[in-house]
Amino acid sequence: MIVLRYIALAVFAACAHGAGDKAISEIPSLTEQTTRGLHTNTGHIIFQSITEPTPTSSANELSTLESDSEIASSTPSPSPFEQARQSDGECMASGVEDWDRELQIGGVFIILMLSFVGAMLPVMGKYVNWLRNMRRVFVVGKFFGAGVILATSFVHMMGAAIETLGDSCLDGWLGGFDSWPALLAMIALLAMHLMEHTMGRRIARSALSASAESTQSGHGASTPCVDDLPLKETPSRLESHEPSHAHAVYGHMDEHRKRLSTYVLELGIALHSIIVGVTLAVTGGTAFKTLLTAISFHQFFEGMALGTRVAALTFNRRPFLICMLNASIFALTTPLGQVIGIAVRESFAPRAPSSLLAMGVLDALSAGILLYSAVANLLVEEFAAFEFHQASRKMRIVCFAAMYAGCAAMSVIGKWA
């Protein structure tokens, strides 16, 4: 029995050893099959992940977008108070960028010289012999200057007033009324007309009163008091009394009327020239050079128009000195504005409501004054003058062309300044 037990154990051990060797021999093939299966499954998974979004990746992307939207929504938007404060900061910003002191000071003398030369040339043409042959040139320059003044009132002054009073920094200041520039220009025009009419009537009454007194003292005849007569009836009754003397009085009245209209023209030009000077002084960079060129052109021909009107006046005492004084006043107005602008440039806030209101109102008033001066005192008077109708047809055409050229030139310059 013992022997049979040992034999059975030996047989079992041998069988177990053979099965183990077979299993060991089959391990590489199993490993190779498993590796191929893994490679195949991995490639399928990778391809599937590339071609088809998995539910997990879509959920991750959705959660990322939700988190971004939550962050964006959690960021507080500026309140109306902060927005108003930012707007106030932009409107109250002061100072001028890229401001050149030397160039600005040089601009003062350039404008001064060109303004004085433009205004004095017609005056010199009246009193200097070799310039008297250029009288027609000065007449043409006068009509060209009239066109310049007319275009300045419409294109420059009115355009600047509309732009300034329409600035966003004036929201709520003007009561929602958008026609303030036109209204202010109309008020200025009517005020100039009323002032000239009132002063002209006083001049006429004083001249007629003086003539009545001289008539009474010279001939002993009685002449009705001028204040008791309607002004429209006074000339005929005065003519019936003494025609030669009445003609002299009318000439005296006409001279005073021309002098008054010339001074009104100079007042309008002076007011807008100061504004132009301030604007030029608070401008920096390349815009300053462009604006300086435009203003130099404008001041020269505007001065020629004014100088021609001044030279046509007659003065009893020191006529040349008075004409030069008028030219000097005109020449100093724009440099005066430049000096004011240079002095306040550090604290000047161009978009502050007070600055916008001041500049816009003055621009609109200047537009009305220049419009009245150009139409009433230059176009109507000069084209209706007896001397103009006595001129040749060719000369009249040249004068019209000069006026149109002045309007066109200043309108083109309005694109840059």
mmCIF file of N, CA and C in Angstrom, residues 93-177:
data_model
loop_
_atom_site.group_PDB
_atom_site.id
_atom_site.type_symbol
_atom_site.label_atom_id
_atom_site.label_comp_id
_atom_site.label_asym_id
_atom_site.label_seq_id
_atom_site.Cartn_x
_atom_site.Cartn_y
_atom_site.Cartn_z
ATOM 1 N N ALA A 93 -11.104 118.498 -18.210
ATOM 2 C CA ALA A 93 -9.663 118.369 -18.452
ATOM 3 C C ALA A 93 -9.119 119.689 -18.986
ATOM 4 N N SER A 94 -8.035 120.150 -18.372
ATOM 5 C CA SER A 94 -7.443 121.428 -18.759
ATOM 6 C C SER A 94 -6.059 121.209 -19.340
ATOM 7 N N GLY A 95 -5.517 122.266 -19.926
ATOM 8 C CA GLY A 95 -4.197 122.182 -20.530
ATOM 9 C C GLY A 95 -4.274 121.876 -22.015
ATOM 10 N N VAL A 96 -3.166 122.119 -22.722
ATOM 11 C CA VAL A 96 -3.082 121.913 -24.167
ATOM 12 C C VAL A 96 -1.921 120.978 -24.446
ATOM 13 N N GLU A 97 -2.163 119.915 -25.201
ATOM 14 C CA GLU A 97 -1.111 118.969 -25.535
ATOM 15 C C GLU A 97 -0.277 119.485 -26.703
ATOM 16 N N ASP A 98 1.023 119.148 -26.643
ATOM 17 C CA ASP A 98 1.967 119.497 -27.724
ATOM 18 C C ASP A 98 1.926 120.997 -28.015
ATOM 19 N N TRP A 99 2.046 121.791 -26.963
ATOM 20 C CA TRP A 99 1.991 123.249 -27.089
ATOM 21 C C TRP A 99 3.401 123.790 -27.181
ATOM 22 N N ASP A 100 3.682 124.597 -28.202
ATOM 23 C CA ASP A 100 5.016 125.138 -28.456
ATOM 24 C C ASP A 100 5.006 126.633 -28.136
ATOM 25 N N ARG A 101 5.709 127.030 -27.080
ATOM 26 C CA ARG A 101 5.705 128.432 -26.666
ATOM 27 C C ARG A 101 6.328 129.333 -27.720
ATOM 28 N N GLU A 102 7.472 128.947 -28.254
ATOM 29 C CA GLU A 102 8.158 129.796 -29.232
ATOM 30 C C GLU A 102 7.311 129.985 -30.487
ATOM 31 N N LEU A 103 6.680 128.913 -30.935
ATOM 32 C CA LEU A 103 5.843 129.014 -32.131
ATOM 33 C C LEU A 103 4.607 129.877 -31.864
ATOM 34 N N GLN A 104 4.066 129.771 -30.675
ATOM 35 C CA GLN A 104 2.903 130.586 -30.331
ATOM 36 C C GLN A 104 3.261 132.072 -30.279
ATOM 37 N N ILE A 105 4.382 132.386 -29.672
ATOM 38 C CA ILE A 105 4.808 133.790 -29.607
ATOM 39 C C ILE A 105 5.125 134.318 -31.005
ATOM 40 N N GLY A 106 5.764 133.484 -31.827
ATOM 41 C CA GLY A 106 6.005 133.893 -33.207
ATOM 42 C C GLY A 106 4.716 134.130 -33.968
ATOM 43 N N GLY A 107 3.690 133.316 -33.687
ATOM 44 C CA GLY A 107 2.395 133.502 -34.336
ATOM 45 C C GLY A 107 1.754 134.834 -33.998
ATOM 46 N N VAL A 108 1.999 135.336 -32.789
ATOM 47 C CA VAL A 108 1.452 136.642 -32.398
ATOM 48 C C VAL A 108 1.988 137.735 -33.317
ATOM 49 N N PHE A 109 3.277 137.722 -33.567
ATOM 50 C CA PHE A 109 3.877 138.765 -34.399
ATOM 51 C C PHE A 109 3.537 138.575 -35.885
ATOM 52 N N ILE A 110 3.378 137.322 -36.303
ATOM 53 C CA ILE A 110 2.984 137.084 -37.705
ATOM 54 C C ILE A 110 1.603 137.660 -37.970
ATOM 55 N N ILE A 111 0.656 137.363 -37.088
ATOM 56 C CA ILE A 111 -0.704 137.879 -37.260
ATOM 57 C C ILE A 111 -0.724 139.398 -37.157
ATOM 58 N N LEU A 112 0.036 139.947 -36.231
ATOM 59 C CA LEU A 112 0.091 141.403 -36.059
ATOM 60 C C LEU A 112 0.593 142.084 -37.325
ATOM 61 N N MET A 113 1.655 141.554 -37.904
ATOM 62 C CA MET A 113 2.244 142.181 -39.087
ATOM 63 C C MET A 113 1.309 142.085 -40.294
ATOM 64 N N LEU A 114 0.740 140.890 -40.542
ATOM 65 C CA LEU A 114 -0.121 140.722 -41.702
ATOM 66 C C LEU A 114 -1.411 141.534 -41.564
ATOM 67 N N SER A 115 -1.961 141.608 -40.373
ATOM 68 C CA SER A 115 -3.180 142.404 -40.173
ATOM 69 C C SER A 115 -2.911 143.883 -40.425
ATOM 70 N N PHE A 116 -1.796 144.372 -39.909
ATOM 71 C CA PHE A 116 -1.480 145.794 -40.075
ATOM 72 C C PHE A 116 -1.170 146.122 -41.533
ATOM 73 N N VAL A 117 -0.426 145.248 -42.205
ATOM 74 C CA VAL A 117 -0.098 145.494 -43.617
ATOM 75 C C VAL A 117 -1.364 145.477 -44.470
ATOM 76 N N GLY A 118 -2.256 144.497 -44.223
ATOM 77 C CA GLY A 118 -3.486 144.423 -44.998
ATOM 78 C C GLY A 118 -4.368 145.643 -44.823
ATOM 79 N N ALA A 119 -4.448 146.168 -43.593
ATOM 80 C CA ALA A 119 -5.287 147.344 -43.342
ATOM 81 C C ALA A 119 -4.639 148.635 -43.816
ATOM 82 N N MET A 120 -3.314 148.700 -43.813
ATOM 83 C CA MET A 120 -2.624 149.941 -44.164
ATOM 84 C C MET A 120 -2.370 150.104 -45.653
ATOM 85 N N LEU A 121 -2.378 149.021 -46.420
ATOM 86 C CA LEU A 121 -2.102 149.149 -47.851
ATOM 87 C C LEU A 121 -3.085 150.088 -48.548
ATOM 88 N N PRO A 122 -4.397 149.964 -48.360
ATOM 89 C CA PRO A 122 -5.304 150.925 -49.016
ATOM 90 C C PRO A 122 -5.107 152.357 -48.516
ATOM 91 N N VAL A 123 -4.777 152.496 -47.237
ATOM 92 C CA VAL A 123 -4.529 153.844 -46.697
ATOM 93 C C VAL A 123 -3.290 154.449 -47.334
ATOM 94 N N MET A 124 -2.241 153.643 -47.453
ATOM 95 C CA MET A 124 -1.023 154.134 -48.097
ATOM 96 C C MET A 124 -1.276 154.441 -49.570
ATOM 97 N N GLY A 125 -2.164 153.668 -50.197
ATOM 98 C CA GLY A 125 -2.492 153.941 -51.591
ATOM 99 C C GLY A 125 -3.169 155.286 -51.778
ATOM 100 N N LYS A 126 -3.773 155.820 -50.730
ATOM 101 C CA LYS A 126 -4.430 157.124 -50.819
ATOM 102 C C LYS A 126 -3.444 158.266 -50.621
ATOM 103 N N TYR A 127 -2.404 158.049 -49.826
ATOM 104 C CA TYR A 127 -1.504 159.139 -49.457
ATOM 105 C C TYR A 127 -0.111 159.016 -50.060
ATOM 106 N N VAL A 128 0.262 157.881 -50.608
ATOM 107 C CA VAL A 128 1.584 157.702 -51.215
ATOM 108 C C VAL A 128 1.416 157.733 -52.726
ATOM 109 N N ASN A 129 2.225 158.546 -53.379
ATOM 110 C CA ASN A 129 2.047 158.789 -54.812
ATOM 111 C C ASN A 129 2.204 157.529 -55.652
ATOM 112 N N TRP A 130 3.275 156.759 -55.426
ATOM 113 C CA TRP A 130 3.532 155.614 -56.299
ATOM 114 C C TRP A 130 2.541 154.465 -56.074
ATOM 115 N N LEU A 131 1.768 154.526 -54.983
ATOM 116 C CA LEU A 131 0.755 153.505 -54.750
ATOM 117 C C LEU A 131 -0.624 153.909 -55.292
ATOM 118 N N ARG A 132 -0.769 155.148 -55.716
ATOM 119 C CA ARG A 132 -2.059 155.586 -56.223
ATOM 120 C C ARG A 132 -2.417 154.909 -57.534
ATOM 121 N N ASN A 133 -1.404 154.467 -58.268
ATOM 122 C CA ASN A 133 -1.680 153.748 -59.513
ATOM 123 C C ASN A 133 -2.276 152.360 -59.271
ATOM 124 N N MET A 134 -2.199 151.902 -58.030
ATOM 125 C CA MET A 134 -2.734 150.579 -57.677
ATOM 126 C C MET A 134 -4.135 150.686 -57.073
ATOM 127 N N ARG A 135 -4.825 151.768 -57.347
ATOM 128 C CA ARG A 135 -6.132 151.979 -56.743
ATOM 129 C C ARG A 135 -7.109 150.858 -57.123
ATOM 130 N N ARG A 136 -7.079 150.420 -58.367
ATOM 131 C CA ARG A 136 -7.984 149.360 -58.789
ATOM 132 C C ARG A 136 -7.679 148.046 -58.072
ATOM 133 N N VAL A 137 -6.416 147.829 -57.794
ATOM 134 C CA VAL A 137 -6.041 146.612 -57.058
ATOM 135 C C VAL A 137 -6.661 146.626 -55.669
ATOM 136 N N PHE A 138 -6.623 147.776 -55.021
ATOM 137 C CA PHE A 138 -7.203 147.880 -53.688
ATOM 138 C C PHE A 138 -8.729 147.745 -53.723
ATOM 139 N N VAL A 139 -9.353 148.272 -54.775
ATOM 140 C CA VAL A 139 -10.806 148.126 -54.903
ATOM 141 C C VAL A 139 -11.179 146.657 -55.060
ATOM 142 N N VAL A 140 -10.437 145.954 -55.921
ATOM 143 C CA VAL A 140 -10.690 144.517 -56.089
ATOM 144 C C VAL A 140 -10.431 143.774 -54.774
ATOM 145 N N GLY A 141 -9.367 144.170 -54.067
ATOM 146 C CA GLY A 141 -9.085 143.556 -52.765
ATOM 147 C C GLY A 141 -10.191 143.817 -51.756
ATOM 148 N N LYS A 142 -10.830 144.986 -51.850
ATOM 149 C CA LYS A 142 -11.943 145.293 -50.948
ATOM 150 C C LYS A 142 -13.103 144.332 -51.173
ATOM 151 N N PHE A 143 -13.452 144.075 -52.438
ATOM 152 C CA PHE A 143 -14.552 143.157 -52.715
ATOM 153 C C PHE A 143 -14.166 141.716 -52.386
ATOM 154 N N PHE A 144 -12.912 141.373 -52.591
ATOM 155 C CA PHE A 144 -12.451 140.046 -52.170
ATOM 156 C C PHE A 144 -12.567 139.912 -50.654
ATOM 157 N N GLY A 145 -12.188 140.966 -49.927
ATOM 158 C CA GLY A 145 -12.323 140.947 -48.472
ATOM 159 C C GLY A 145 -13.767 140.872 -48.013
ATOM 160 N N ALA A 146 -14.664 141.503 -48.770
ATOM 161 C CA ALA A 146 -16.091 141.399 -48.432
ATOM 162 C C ALA A 146 -16.569 139.957 -48.531
ATOM 163 N N GLY A 147 -16.107 139.249 -49.564
ATOM 164 C CA GLY A 147 -16.441 137.832 -49.674
ATOM 165 C C GLY A 147 -15.847 137.012 -48.546
ATOM 166 N N VAL A 148 -14.628 137.367 -48.138
ATOM 167 C CA VAL A 148 -13.984 136.670 -47.020
ATOM 168 C C VAL A 148 -14.793 136.853 -45.730
ATOM 169 N N ILE A 149 -15.236 138.072 -45.474
ATOM 170 C CA ILE A 149 -16.014 138.351 -44.262
ATOM 171 C C ILE A 149 -17.349 137.615 -44.297
ATOM 172 N N LEU A 150 -18.000 137.600 -45.460
ATOM 173 C CA LEU A 150 -19.286 136.912 -45.577
ATOM 174 C C LEU A 150 -19.126 135.414 -45.328
ATOM 175 N N ALA A 151 -18.106 134.807 -45.923
ATOM 176 C CA ALA A 151 -17.874 133.376 -45.712
ATOM 177 C C ALA A 151 -17.456 133.079 -44.278
ATOM 178 N N THR A 152 -16.733 134.004 -43.669
ATOM 179 C CA THR A 152 -16.335 133.812 -42.273
ATOM 180 C C THR A 152 -17.546 133.740 -41.357
ATOM 181 N N SER A 153 -18.529 134.594 -41.618
ATOM 182 C CA SER A 153 -19.718 134.602 -40.764
ATOM 183 C C SER A 153 -20.493 133.292 -40.868
ATOM 184 N N PHE A 154 -20.625 132.761 -42.086
ATOM 185 C CA PHE A 154 -21.416 131.543 -42.277
ATOM 186 C C PHE A 154 -20.608 130.285 -41.948
ATOM 187 N N VAL A 155 -19.451 130.143 -42.583
ATOM 188 C CA VAL A 155 -18.710 128.883 -42.531
ATOM 189 C C VAL A 155 -17.943 128.731 -41.224
ATOM 190 N N HIS A 156 -17.289 129.799 -40.787
ATOM 191 C CA HIS A 156 -16.403 129.690 -39.621
ATOM 192 C C HIS A 156 -17.134 129.983 -38.315
ATOM 193 N N MET A 157 -17.701 131.175 -38.204
ATOM 194 C CA MET A 157 -18.303 131.558 -36.932
ATOM 195 C C MET A 157 -19.557 130.740 -36.632
ATOM 196 N N MET A 158 -20.470 130.669 -37.586
ATOM 197 C CA MET A 158 -21.706 129.918 -37.344
ATOM 198 C C MET A 158 -21.417 128.431 -37.184
ATOM 199 N N GLY A 159 -20.528 127.897 -38.011
ATOM 200 C CA GLY A 159 -20.171 126.487 -37.864
ATOM 201 C C GLY A 159 -19.537 126.189 -36.524
ATOM 202 N N ALA A 160 -18.639 127.075 -36.065
ATOM 203 C CA ALA A 160 -18.013 126.878 -34.758
ATOM 204 C C ALA A 160 -19.027 126.985 -33.630
ATOM 205 N N ALA A 161 -19.983 127.904 -33.746
ATOM 206 C CA ALA A 161 -21.012 128.051 -32.710
ATOM 207 C C ALA A 161 -21.892 126.808 -32.624
ATOM 208 N N ILE A 162 -22.276 126.262 -33.769
ATOM 209 C CA ILE A 162 -23.108 125.047 -33.774
ATOM 210 C C ILE A 162 -22.355 123.874 -33.160
ATOM 211 N N GLU A 163 -21.087 123.737 -33.511
ATOM 212 C CA GLU A 163 -20.291 122.643 -32.967
ATOM 213 C C GLU A 163 -20.067 122.800 -31.466
ATOM 214 N N THR A 164 -19.782 124.012 -31.024
ATOM 215 C CA THR A 164 -19.489 124.234 -29.603
ATOM 216 C C THR A 164 -20.724 124.059 -28.739
ATOM 217 N N LEU A 165 -21.828 124.682 -29.133
ATOM 218 C CA LEU A 165 -23.045 124.582 -28.326
ATOM 219 C C LEU A 165 -23.716 123.223 -28.456
ATOM 220 N N GLY A 166 -23.297 122.413 -29.408
ATOM 221 C CA GLY A 166 -23.820 121.061 -29.530
ATOM 222 C C GLY A 166 -22.954 120.007 -28.875
ATOM 223 N N ASP A 167 -21.941 120.419 -28.117
ATOM 224 C CA ASP A 167 -21.046 119.473 -27.453
ATOM 225 C C ASP A 167 -21.796 118.669 -26.394
ATOM 226 N N SER A 168 -21.377 117.413 -26.223
ATOM 227 C CA SER A 168 -22.042 116.534 -25.250
ATOM 228 C C SER A 168 -21.852 117.010 -23.816
ATOM 229 N N CYS A 169 -20.829 117.793 -23.556
ATOM 230 C CA CYS A 169 -20.614 118.304 -22.196
ATOM 231 C C CYS A 169 -21.646 119.358 -21.811
ATOM 232 N N LEU A 170 -22.444 119.828 -22.760
ATOM 233 C CA LEU A 170 -23.488 120.808 -22.461
ATOM 234 C C LEU A 170 -24.873 120.166 -22.395
ATOM 235 N N ASP A 171 -24.914 118.839 -22.300
ATOM 236 C CA ASP A 171 -26.205 118.170 -22.186
ATOM 237 C C ASP A 171 -26.935 118.638 -20.929
ATOM 238 N N GLY A 172 -28.155 119.108 -21.124
ATOM 239 C CA GLY A 172 -28.952 119.582 -20.003
ATOM 240 C C GLY A 172 -28.773 121.046 -19.674
ATOM 241 N N TRP A 173 -27.844 121.713 -20.356
ATOM 242 C CA TRP A 173 -27.589 123.133 -20.073
ATOM 243 C C TRP A 173 -28.436 124.060 -20.932
ATOM 244 N N LEU A 174 -28.845 123.621 -22.107
ATOM 245 C CA LEU A 174 -29.514 124.504 -23.069
ATOM 246 C C LEU A 174 -30.999 124.218 -23.201
ATOM 247 N N GLY A 175 -31.540 123.423 -22.304
ATOM 248 C CA GLY A 175 -32.973 123.180 -22.295
ATOM 249 C C GLY A 175 -33.499 122.403 -23.474
ATOM 250 N N GLY A 176 -32.632 121.629 -24.139
ATOM 251 C CA GLY A 176 -33.083 120.841 -25.278
ATOM 252 C C GLY A 176 -33.383 121.639 -26.522
ATOM 253 N N PHE A 177 -32.974 122.902 -26.563
ATOM 254 C CA PHE A 177 -33.213 123.770 -27.726
ATOM 255 C C PHE A 177 -31.957 123.777 -28.587
#
